[in-house]
Amino acid sequence: MCGIVGYLGNKEAYPILIKGLKRLEYRGYDSAGIALLNKNGELNVYKKKGKVSELEAFAKGKDITGTMGIGHTRWATHGEPNDVNSHPHYSQSKNLVMIHNGIIENYASLKEGLTKRGHTFMSQTDTEVLIHLIEDIRQHENMKLGHAVMVALNQVIGAYAIVIMDKNDPDTLFAAKKGSPMVIGIGKDEYFIASDASPIVEYTKNVVYLEDEQIAIVRRGEELKIRTIKDKEITPYIHELEMELEAIEKGGYDHFMLKEIYEQPRSVFDSMRGRLNSETGHLKMGGIEEYETKFSNARRILIVACGTSWHAGLVAEYLFEEYARIPVEVEYASEFRYRNPVIYPEDIVIAISQSGETADTLAAIELAKSKGATIFGVCNVVGSSIARATHAGSYTHAGPEIGVASTKAFTAQVTVLTLMALHVAKVKGTIAESRYRQLLYEIEAIPQKIEEVLKQNELIKKIASTYQHASNALYLGRGYSFPVALEGALKLKEISYIHAEGYPAAEMKHGPIALIDEEMPVFVIATKGANYEKVVSNIQEVKARKGKIIAVVTAGDHDVKGMSDHVIEIPETDETLVPLVSVIPWQLLSYHIAVMRGCNVDQPRNLAKSVTVE
Ligand code: M6R
């Protein structure tokens, strides 16, 4: 949460920083701020509550010159979102300014000490405390700024990605990180610093991912230097970015979310590309091969994740149990990390995360690692913290997901997890060859089937207009469709602010049925499969109480049509693969309802794309 960006070079920094902040706005949009050092050595800081566009309007007509600068877009933790709490923050003398992503957990005790030494604070933030501390150490220990940063960071408990600018040094930026991501782009005579590569990709493909407890010294006309906070020199490892600029632009769509929904035939294909060959029956899961025996002998699999990734984990539970006959437990990472769970060294832990930066998932991984379990990651963002913290893993290759509501990441995660479960089943011999082969064919056909569902966008939009004013909604599904019910409800609530709940259809009669009246839309997945008749009975129970039924059905099903207010047909597929197709109508429905209600689809209130705080 929070996006940070920095520039040092021979171009004007302001346009680069503003563009970068707009790309990082998905990480938080409570306020935005910028600091620039002009050629006269004046430090100009502009900050404003609200979005980057409000900062831009505020900075209009002011001095925005300078070839070195830093910028920040905030998701508030300490202190309400207002102008004062916005970053950058000054040190006591106002000679230093800093931006920060993360949380300084021991800020209160540090602040107390500094206050006793005469420091006064303008904001309620933990960030301001850290920059005061750095300056205090620098002055009292008579140190160079780089060393003062090092000493201060050794006193800090918590997470940080920081960039510091010194009014009296127009040629240097200091950047450091622990727990929060940071990428440094190396151009010709210029450097870029950012929370992810999106603000950098159009200027250079050469990047260095800073590791935890490292400090980068970015100096005009010099090579990048990196030291650890224990003062050990590190040789920077330069990666080549694979990301393309088009992947992070809207490409003609009104919103990133809609673009990402429509990208799914391609992103699902990409997540299986090079891994699956239905002709030869070959399934190659790079990350898993080395751990095949471990997977086969695993006493159980633990899945840790949050939000939509947790829903993908639930689908995986069904898949691994059905195909590979391994017991699976799916855990909210936030609960798992704090409840002294029983973890065996033979356990396999699968951590699922789009961003690869979710703090709770990272902490759950560290806990499981400390107990000797083998950790496998399913991440979308290449080089992310979770991808690096795991023993092995498979990337989902969905491409950058910018809309806060996760869509294509979910289908890519489920695709990769399906391939993993099938691969393990084949190795273990728990699946018949004919069934295995049939499933490979079915999986290959999924992108085309998603394409078919997307063609029903106009119908789904019409249904959305009927229910756009609803105050509540219920999502039902059984078996493989239960996680999709949860995911449908999450999509609706997070972007349209309609209260929605997902339930296993049969659980409805144990409570939620009391909510049903003529005002209540009930979104049901009633595709053909083992539970079909039972779901039909659940639909009847809703109709008997005058609830409205919007059903996702298998193409050609007339029975459910007869008892529903609206139906959306999806192509038939294997029951175990239905989530990959049935989630699409719920994504489109939430999107249209949110647009009709005038909500900010890509940046819903109070949310951020990467939840790097617990
Ligand atoms: O990056 P992650 O997959 O670890 O993120 C987990 C959740 O924060 C995320 O899925 C969140 O629930 C989304 N807003 C859902 O659309």
XYZ file of C-alpha atoms and ligand atoms in Angstrom:
630
model
C 0.000 0.000 0.000
C 1.182 3.467 -0.917
C 3.112 4.048 -4.110
C 6.492 5.710 -4.171
C 8.439 7.125 -7.061
C 11.737 8.956 -7.473
C 13.725 10.436 -10.329
C 17.291 11.683 -10.710
C 18.655 12.547 -14.145
C 18.803 15.249 -16.758
C 15.092 15.520 -17.580
C 12.464 17.530 -15.728
C 11.376 15.259 -12.872
C 7.803 16.528 -12.397
C 6.109 14.958 -15.467
C 7.888 11.653 -14.860
C 6.845 11.621 -11.204
C 3.221 12.535 -11.911
C 2.897 9.891 -14.622
C 4.532 7.365 -12.289
C 2.174 8.259 -9.442
C -0.835 7.774 -11.709
C 0.425 4.296 -12.574
C 0.917 3.530 -8.876
C -2.389 5.016 -7.768
C -3.859 1.506 -7.531
C -1.698 1.130 -4.386
C -3.525 3.895 -2.542
C -5.265 7.123 -3.364
C -6.012 8.892 -0.089
C -3.533 11.673 -0.862
C -0.596 12.467 -3.107
C 2.528 14.577 -2.776
C 5.729 15.529 -4.473
C 9.085 17.138 -3.606
C 11.368 18.758 -6.181
C 14.750 20.388 -5.874
C 15.103 23.256 -8.353
C 18.351 24.535 -9.838
C 18.577 27.293 -7.228
C 18.685 24.685 -4.475
C 15.105 25.394 -3.329
C 13.102 22.446 -2.129
C 9.449 22.640 -3.200
C 6.987 20.291 -1.569
C 3.360 20.084 -2.755
C 0.892 17.683 -1.205
C -2.842 17.296 -1.282
C -5.562 15.081 0.069
C -7.227 13.063 -2.711
C -6.014 11.717 -5.987
C -2.966 12.576 -8.069
C -5.130 14.728 -10.358
C -5.904 16.943 -7.354
C -2.202 17.302 -6.635
C -1.654 18.239 -10.276
C -4.336 20.932 -10.086
C -2.787 22.240 -6.856
C 0.729 22.372 -8.349
C -0.437 24.263 -11.436
C 1.308 27.614 -11.756
C 3.789 26.792 -8.990
C 7.493 26.097 -9.404
C 7.638 22.483 -10.557
C 11.133 22.586 -12.005
C 13.995 20.330 -11.041
C 15.782 17.253 -12.293
C 15.564 15.420 -8.982
C 12.362 14.639 -7.137
C 10.255 12.160 -5.202
C 6.512 11.477 -5.163
C 4.027 9.499 -3.124
C 0.449 8.278 -3.340
C -0.946 7.264 0.045
C -3.144 4.620 1.567
C -3.544 5.979 5.083
C -2.374 3.973 8.086
C -1.178 6.432 10.760
C -3.258 9.571 10.702
C -6.326 10.444 8.682
C -6.049 11.254 4.997
C -5.446 15.019 4.909
C -2.908 17.459 3.459
C -0.688 17.457 6.551
C -0.399 13.692 6.826
C 0.400 13.412 3.109
C 3.945 12.550 2.072
C 6.689 13.727 1.548
C 7.538 14.566 5.162
C 10.207 16.976 6.319
C 12.880 16.492 8.938
C 13.073 18.981 11.832
C 15.381 21.391 9.925
C 13.351 20.922 6.711
C 16.565 20.057 4.891
C 15.547 16.440 4.362
C 12.346 15.083 2.851
C 11.187 11.506 2.729
C 8.472 9.308 1.208
C 7.571 5.978 2.778
C 5.543 2.853 2.057
C 5.087 0.589 5.075
C 4.629 0.908 8.815
C 7.172 1.807 11.478
C 5.784 -0.243 14.358
C 7.959 1.274 17.105
C 7.308 4.843 15.967
C 5.655 5.803 19.275
C 8.734 5.075 21.397
C 11.039 6.685 18.828
C 8.806 9.749 18.769
C 8.856 10.008 22.542
C 12.653 10.005 22.570
C 12.853 12.591 19.805
C 10.279 14.825 21.464
C 12.407 14.817 24.610
C 15.321 15.937 22.453
C 13.290 18.924 21.195
C 11.750 17.627 17.996
C 8.299 18.859 17.051
C 6.048 17.036 14.627
C 3.542 18.421 12.162
C 1.720 15.197 11.277
C 0.415 12.070 12.978
C 2.466 9.803 10.738
C 5.132 7.242 11.563
C 7.040 8.447 8.480
C 7.745 11.878 9.918
C 9.234 10.205 12.991
C 11.683 8.227 10.874
C 12.991 11.205 8.913
C 13.409 13.159 12.168
C 15.320 10.220 13.616
C 17.630 10.075 10.598
C 18.404 13.783 10.884
C 18.842 13.546 14.648
C 21.420 10.750 14.227
C 23.160 12.613 11.438
C 23.527 15.766 13.546
C 24.380 14.182 16.876
C 26.756 11.569 15.521
C 28.147 13.949 12.912
C 27.625 11.378 10.197
C 27.123 11.444 6.474
C 23.484 11.002 5.475
C 23.999 7.462 4.122
C 25.424 6.310 7.448
C 22.714 8.031 9.438
C 20.106 6.197 7.335
C 21.892 2.937 8.110
C 22.002 3.576 11.857
C 18.359 4.678 11.960
C 17.125 1.655 10.007
C 18.821 -0.609 12.538
C 16.567 0.916 15.179
C 13.370 0.516 13.240
C 10.843 -2.280 13.709
C 8.417 -2.667 10.852
C 8.271 -2.369 7.104
C 9.553 0.368 4.867
C 10.356 1.385 1.342
C 11.736 4.897 1.643
C 13.361 7.506 -0.568
C 15.180 10.472 0.953
C 16.242 13.742 -0.629
C 18.634 16.246 0.906
C 18.161 19.939 0.067
C 21.924 20.437 0.224
C 22.830 17.574 -2.084
C 21.265 18.012 -5.547
C 22.954 14.879 -6.864
C 21.919 12.067 -4.530
C 18.856 10.060 -3.575
C 18.917 7.415 -0.838
C 16.452 4.546 -1.104
C 15.988 1.605 1.248
C 13.525 -1.194 1.780
C 12.337 -3.905 4.108
C 9.070 -5.742 3.594
C 7.743 -3.265 1.016
C 8.775 -3.520 -2.625
C 11.208 -1.262 -4.456
C 12.560 -1.316 -7.991
C 15.343 0.893 -9.344
C 15.449 1.602 -13.071
C 18.825 2.351 -14.632
C 18.652 4.558 -17.719
C 21.298 6.502 -19.594
C 22.505 9.124 -17.105
C 19.297 8.769 -15.138
C 17.730 6.694 -12.380
C 14.115 5.861 -11.560
C 12.871 4.499 -8.255
C 9.397 3.030 -7.794
C 7.217 0.582 -5.887
C 6.874 -1.491 -9.037
C 8.157 -1.359 -12.576
C 5.116 0.379 -14.103
C 6.479 3.961 -13.767
C 9.833 2.809 -15.163
C 9.037 0.548 -18.113
C 8.733 3.281 -20.747
C 12.177 4.698 -19.942
C 14.358 1.644 -19.379
C 14.161 -2.139 -19.193
C 17.175 -2.436 -16.884
C 16.082 -2.732 -13.289
C 17.420 -3.765 -9.916
C 15.018 -5.205 -7.332
C 16.255 -3.990 -3.978
C 16.301 -6.711 -1.300
C 15.227 -6.305 2.317
C 17.561 -4.250 4.506
C 19.442 -2.844 1.535
C 20.136 0.824 0.902
C 20.631 2.131 -2.630
C 22.813 5.179 -3.138
C 21.667 6.781 -6.360
C 24.158 9.431 -7.428
C 24.203 11.600 -10.539
C 26.946 10.508 -12.952
C 27.885 7.459 -10.859
C 27.040 3.787 -10.930
C 24.346 2.499 -8.598
C 25.728 1.496 -5.208
C 24.001 -0.821 -2.762
C 24.919 -1.522 0.857
C 23.082 -3.458 3.526
C 22.005 -1.759 6.707
C 24.910 -3.662 8.310
C 27.215 -1.772 5.919
C 28.095 -4.659 3.616
C 28.632 -3.765 -0.027
C 26.367 -5.600 -2.522
C 26.879 -5.860 -6.286
C 23.635 -4.799 -7.967
C 22.067 -7.540 -10.080
C 20.469 -6.001 -13.165
C 17.334 -7.714 -14.488
C 15.763 -7.108 -17.849
C 12.088 -6.173 -17.588
C 9.725 -8.313 -19.606
C 6.735 -6.023 -19.066
C 5.423 -4.070 -22.072
C 3.959 -0.572 -21.825
C 0.622 -1.597 -23.428
C 0.062 -4.060 -20.597
C -0.304 -1.208 -18.109
C -2.478 1.082 -20.232
C -6.252 0.945 -20.649
C -6.041 0.178 -24.374
C -9.354 1.851 -25.257
C -11.401 0.387 -22.390
C -13.164 2.708 -19.948
C -11.635 0.961 -16.965
C -8.742 -1.364 -16.229
C -11.188 -3.812 -14.661
C -13.125 -4.180 -17.903
C -9.925 -4.536 -19.903
C -8.717 -7.199 -17.491
C -12.022 -9.105 -17.660
C -11.751 -9.111 -21.457
C -8.125 -10.181 -21.347
C -9.028 -13.503 -19.745
C -9.089 -15.706 -22.841
C -5.501 -14.595 -23.398
C -4.359 -14.561 -19.770
C -5.734 -18.043 -19.097
C -4.007 -19.235 -22.253
C -0.756 -17.576 -21.106
C -0.967 -19.267 -17.739
C -0.955 -22.680 -19.441
C 1.329 -21.769 -22.358
C 4.394 -24.018 -22.557
C 3.055 -26.124 -19.697
C 0.372 -28.232 -21.311
C 0.261 -30.354 -24.436
C -2.970 -32.269 -24.794
C -1.708 -34.122 -27.892
C 1.196 -35.739 -26.068
C -0.445 -35.702 -22.643
C 2.533 -33.754 -21.393
C 2.242 -31.404 -18.447
C 5.352 -29.472 -17.531
C 5.208 -27.474 -14.321
C 8.728 -26.096 -13.987
C 8.554 -25.110 -10.327
C 6.968 -28.328 -9.155
C 9.242 -30.907 -10.768
C 11.997 -30.612 -8.225
C 9.435 -31.163 -5.460
C 7.436 -33.954 -7.105
C 8.332 -36.524 -4.475
C 7.577 -34.092 -1.653
C 4.170 -33.344 -3.153
C 3.448 -37.043 -3.657
C 4.410 -37.877 -0.082
C 2.818 -34.808 1.457
C 0.757 -35.616 4.510
C -1.410 -32.679 3.563
C -1.342 -29.382 1.732
C -1.932 -26.098 3.509
C -3.019 -23.186 1.361
C -2.540 -19.650 2.666
C -3.905 -16.573 0.918
C -6.199 -13.561 1.292
C -9.270 -12.244 -0.536
C -9.739 -13.449 -4.082
C -6.563 -15.519 -3.871
C -8.112 -17.329 -0.910
C -11.119 -18.126 -3.098
C -8.765 -19.572 -5.727
C -7.281 -21.608 -2.855
C -10.726 -23.043 -2.080
C -11.083 -24.201 -5.674
C -7.620 -25.764 -5.364
C -8.720 -27.636 -2.242
C -11.430 -29.405 -4.243
C -9.014 -30.058 -7.134
C -6.133 -31.503 -5.084
C -8.457 -33.678 -3.050
C -10.313 -34.939 -6.098
C -7.430 -35.474 -8.517
C -4.470 -36.175 -6.203
C -6.205 -37.456 -3.051
C -4.164 -35.212 -0.767
C -6.020 -33.602 2.160
C -6.014 -29.827 1.888
C -6.663 -27.050 4.395
C -7.263 -23.540 3.139
C -6.372 -20.800 5.569
C -6.808 -17.067 5.688
C -3.168 -16.021 6.009
C -4.122 -13.413 8.603
C -5.657 -16.048 10.903
C -3.038 -18.704 10.260
C -0.122 -16.496 11.277
C -1.536 -15.693 14.707
C -3.051 -18.956 15.912
C -0.129 -21.257 16.612
C -1.073 -23.710 13.858
C 0.181 -27.285 13.762
C 2.653 -27.478 10.877
C 4.632 -30.609 10.021
C 7.944 -30.622 8.123
C 6.306 -32.930 5.547
C 3.592 -30.349 4.868
C 3.478 -28.512 1.603
C 2.286 -24.946 1.939
C 0.948 -23.235 -1.167
C 0.891 -19.433 -0.877
C -1.301 -17.743 -3.456
C -0.974 -14.045 -4.185
C -1.486 -11.855 -7.229
C 0.746 -9.052 -6.015
C 3.206 -11.255 -4.157
C 3.364 -8.487 -1.549
C 0.442 -9.210 0.795
C 1.825 -8.780 4.311
C -0.305 -11.447 5.981
C 0.542 -14.042 3.338
C 4.236 -13.220 3.647
C 4.081 -13.608 7.419
C 2.234 -16.936 7.089
C 4.994 -18.150 4.764
C 7.705 -17.180 7.248
C 5.876 -18.998 10.034
C 5.452 -22.193 7.989
C 9.076 -21.973 6.869
C 10.261 -21.752 10.449
C 8.482 -25.072 11.125
C 10.292 -26.759 8.251
C 7.436 -26.975 5.724
C 8.094 -26.689 1.993
C 6.611 -23.498 0.598
C 5.343 -23.232 -2.938
C 4.253 -19.882 -4.383
C 1.594 -19.092 -6.956
C 2.195 -15.429 -7.744
C 1.509 -13.112 -10.623
C 4.115 -10.421 -10.075
C 7.524 -11.643 -11.132
C 10.256 -11.016 -8.576
C 7.744 -10.047 -5.871
C 8.486 -10.601 -2.183
C 6.385 -13.772 -1.930
C 7.899 -15.198 -5.106
C 11.299 -14.686 -3.518
C 10.349 -15.946 -0.069
C 9.094 -19.350 -1.263
C 11.194 -22.459 -1.979
C 9.716 -22.897 -5.447
C 6.689 -21.772 -7.374
C 4.802 -21.244 -10.577
C 4.014 -17.804 -11.929
C 0.500 -17.241 -13.214
C 1.598 -15.055 -16.163
C -1.672 -13.109 -16.195
C 0.172 -9.849 -16.928
C -0.152 -6.718 -14.762
C -3.503 -6.459 -12.975
C -4.220 -2.839 -12.148
C -7.926 -2.727 -11.279
C -8.191 -3.152 -7.510
C -10.844 -5.834 -7.971
C -9.048 -8.990 -8.958
C -10.399 -10.692 -12.099
C -7.864 -12.158 -14.504
C -5.563 -13.016 -11.599
C -8.251 -15.340 -10.200
C -8.745 -17.302 -13.407
C -4.974 -17.521 -13.941
C -4.465 -18.761 -10.362
C -7.171 -21.400 -10.774
C -5.642 -22.493 -14.095
C -2.177 -22.917 -12.592
C -3.539 -24.700 -9.527
C -5.541 -27.035 -11.768
C -2.408 -27.916 -13.730
C -0.493 -28.437 -10.490
C -3.146 -30.750 -9.057
C -3.283 -32.739 -12.279
C 0.489 -33.011 -12.455
C 0.701 -34.314 -8.883
C -2.182 -36.722 -9.549
C -0.373 -38.112 -12.576
C 2.862 -38.564 -10.615
C 0.980 -40.202 -7.737
C -1.100 -42.361 -10.039
C -4.377 -41.210 -8.504
C -6.008 -40.350 -11.813
C -6.906 -42.651 -14.699
C -4.986 -41.923 -17.896
C -8.214 -41.450 -19.894
C -9.603 -38.922 -17.426
C -6.276 -37.115 -17.280
C -6.161 -36.839 -21.077
C -9.778 -35.699 -21.267
C -9.091 -32.972 -18.701
C -6.093 -31.686 -20.638
C -8.328 -31.243 -23.695
C -10.989 -29.554 -21.617
C -8.491 -27.138 -20.055
C -7.149 -26.168 -23.460
C -10.680 -25.275 -24.541
C -11.296 -22.908 -21.604
C -10.067 -19.664 -23.275
C -12.547 -20.198 -26.122
C -15.346 -20.850 -23.632
C -14.525 -17.651 -21.737
C -14.705 -15.851 -25.091
C -18.247 -17.209 -25.520
C -19.309 -15.865 -22.132
C -17.853 -12.441 -22.867
C -20.154 -12.253 -25.905
C -23.074 -12.062 -23.478
C -21.897 -8.753 -22.078
C -24.992 -6.866 -23.313
C -27.363 -9.340 -21.641
C -25.381 -9.120 -18.405
C -25.429 -5.313 -18.596
C -29.227 -5.441 -18.905
C -29.482 -7.667 -15.848
C -27.165 -5.266 -14.030
C -29.493 -2.356 -14.751
C -32.382 -4.275 -13.130
C -30.459 -4.810 -9.887
C -28.293 -1.701 -9.735
C -30.310 -0.238 -6.840
C -30.304 -3.368 -4.681
C -29.111 -2.944 -1.100
C -28.281 -6.602 -0.537
C -27.445 -9.617 -2.629
C -26.957 -13.302 -2.004
C -24.654 -15.519 -4.048
C -25.119 -19.286 -3.953
C -23.214 -22.245 -5.328
C -22.326 -25.796 -4.365
C -19.187 -27.859 -4.817
C -16.810 -26.144 -7.217
C -19.265 -23.267 -7.515
C -19.197 -22.398 -3.822
C -15.872 -20.504 -4.047
C -17.273 -18.705 -7.100
C -20.285 -17.626 -5.029
C -17.869 -16.112 -2.504
C -15.916 -14.460 -5.278
C -19.079 -13.051 -6.899
C -20.145 -11.526 -3.583
C -16.696 -10.050 -2.962
C -16.611 -8.475 -6.433
C -20.000 -6.859 -5.956
C -19.364 -5.491 -2.475
C -15.883 -4.134 -3.105
C -16.689 -2.077 -6.184
C -20.407 -1.223 -5.902
C -20.674 -1.039 -2.071
C -23.765 -3.273 -2.124
C -23.823 -5.640 0.816
C -23.409 -9.146 -0.609
C -22.842 -12.573 0.866
C -21.695 -15.805 -0.691
C -22.987 -19.101 0.689
C -22.916 -22.792 -0.105
C -26.436 -23.137 -1.518
C -27.497 -25.771 1.008
C -26.442 -23.592 3.936
C -29.054 -21.035 2.972
C -31.713 -22.805 4.979
C -29.560 -22.534 8.110
C -29.939 -18.775 8.302
C -29.722 -16.570 5.201
C -33.108 -17.775 3.951
C -34.589 -15.428 6.543
C -33.338 -12.518 4.424
C -35.209 -13.530 1.308
C -38.112 -11.405 0.138
C -39.128 -9.822 -3.172
C -36.318 -7.264 -2.833
C -33.511 -9.801 -2.620
C -31.578 -10.775 -5.774
C -30.106 -14.260 -5.444
C -27.291 -15.054 -7.867
C -26.965 -18.806 -8.313
C -24.626 -21.046 -10.236
C -26.765 -23.955 -11.384
C -24.632 -25.651 -14.008
C -25.021 -29.348 -14.868
C -23.092 -31.647 -12.543
C -23.285 -33.758 -9.411
C -25.144 -31.130 -7.381
C -27.455 -29.877 -10.108
C -30.757 -31.260 -8.738
C -29.905 -30.089 -5.256
C -29.220 -26.544 -6.455
C -32.495 -26.615 -8.382
C -34.234 -27.390 -5.083
C -32.461 -24.424 -3.480
C -33.724 -22.215 -6.314
C -37.254 -23.422 -5.640
C -36.831 -22.517 -1.969
C -35.863 -18.969 -2.953
C -38.739 -18.654 -5.429
C -41.213 -19.880 -2.818
C -40.195 -16.836 -0.768
C -40.438 -14.436 -3.737
C -36.693 -13.877 -4.078
C -35.340 -12.948 -7.526
C -33.213 -15.618 -9.203
C -30.383 -14.781 -11.561
C -28.865 -18.106 -12.601
C -25.748 -19.108 -14.455
C -26.665 -22.308 -16.292
C -25.143 -24.733 -18.755
C -26.026 -23.764 -22.344
C -29.300 -25.379 -23.385
C -30.703 -25.858 -19.881
C -34.422 -24.970 -20.063
C -35.445 -26.261 -16.660
C -33.696 -23.615 -14.597
C -34.711 -20.975 -17.148
C -38.339 -21.774 -16.395
C -37.952 -21.003 -12.712
C -35.522 -18.031 -12.899
C -35.987 -14.323 -13.463
C -32.845 -14.190 -15.610
C -30.418 -16.794 -16.887
C -26.925 -16.495 -18.308
C -25.826 -19.518 -20.300
C -22.225 -20.684 -20.234
C -20.661 -23.402 -22.414
C -20.499 -26.880 -20.946
C -17.180 -27.996 -19.482
C -15.902 -30.555 -17.004
C -17.446 -29.926 -13.590
C -14.011 -29.402 -12.009
C -13.244 -26.584 -14.463
C -16.539 -24.710 -14.206
C -15.152 -21.931 -11.912
C -12.926 -20.739 -14.767
C -15.993 -19.984 -16.867
C -18.773 -19.329 -14.347
C -16.933 -16.504 -12.595
C -16.968 -14.336 -15.742
C -20.691 -13.372 -15.585
C -20.301 -12.326 -11.937
C -17.271 -10.184 -12.797
C -19.135 -8.423 -15.621
C -22.255 -8.016 -13.526
C -20.362 -6.342 -10.667
C -18.538 -4.128 -13.125
C -21.730 -2.849 -14.775
C -23.578 -2.359 -11.493
C -20.652 -0.348 -10.101
C -20.479 1.831 -13.228
C -24.267 2.401 -13.115
C -24.018 3.435 -9.463
C -21.292 5.943 -10.337
C -18.631 4.140 -8.304
C -14.929 4.377 -8.958
C -14.514 0.895 -10.381
C -10.730 0.730 -10.569
C -10.089 2.443 -7.262
C -12.890 1.588 -4.843
C -13.004 3.513 -1.594
C -10.787 2.426 1.313
C -9.054 -0.288 -0.712
C -5.636 -0.704 -2.263
C -4.283 -3.234 -4.694
C -1.371 -4.514 -2.612
C -2.138 -4.907 1.059
C 1.351 -4.562 2.489
C 0.137 -3.829 6.014
C -1.485 -6.337 8.312
O -2.199 -9.706 -4.084
P -2.992 -10.744 -3.343
O -3.575 -11.761 -4.267
O -2.230 -11.371 -2.234
O -4.181 -9.932 -2.715
C -5.109 -10.545 -1.873
C -6.317 -9.663 -1.657
O -5.938 -8.455 -1.078
C -7.065 -9.381 -2.968
O -7.436 -10.557 -3.618
C -8.318 -8.525 -2.684
O -9.237 -9.260 -1.954
C -8.932 -8.022 -3.993
N -9.330 -6.661 -3.854
C -10.112 -8.795 -4.418
O -10.672 -8.319 -5.594
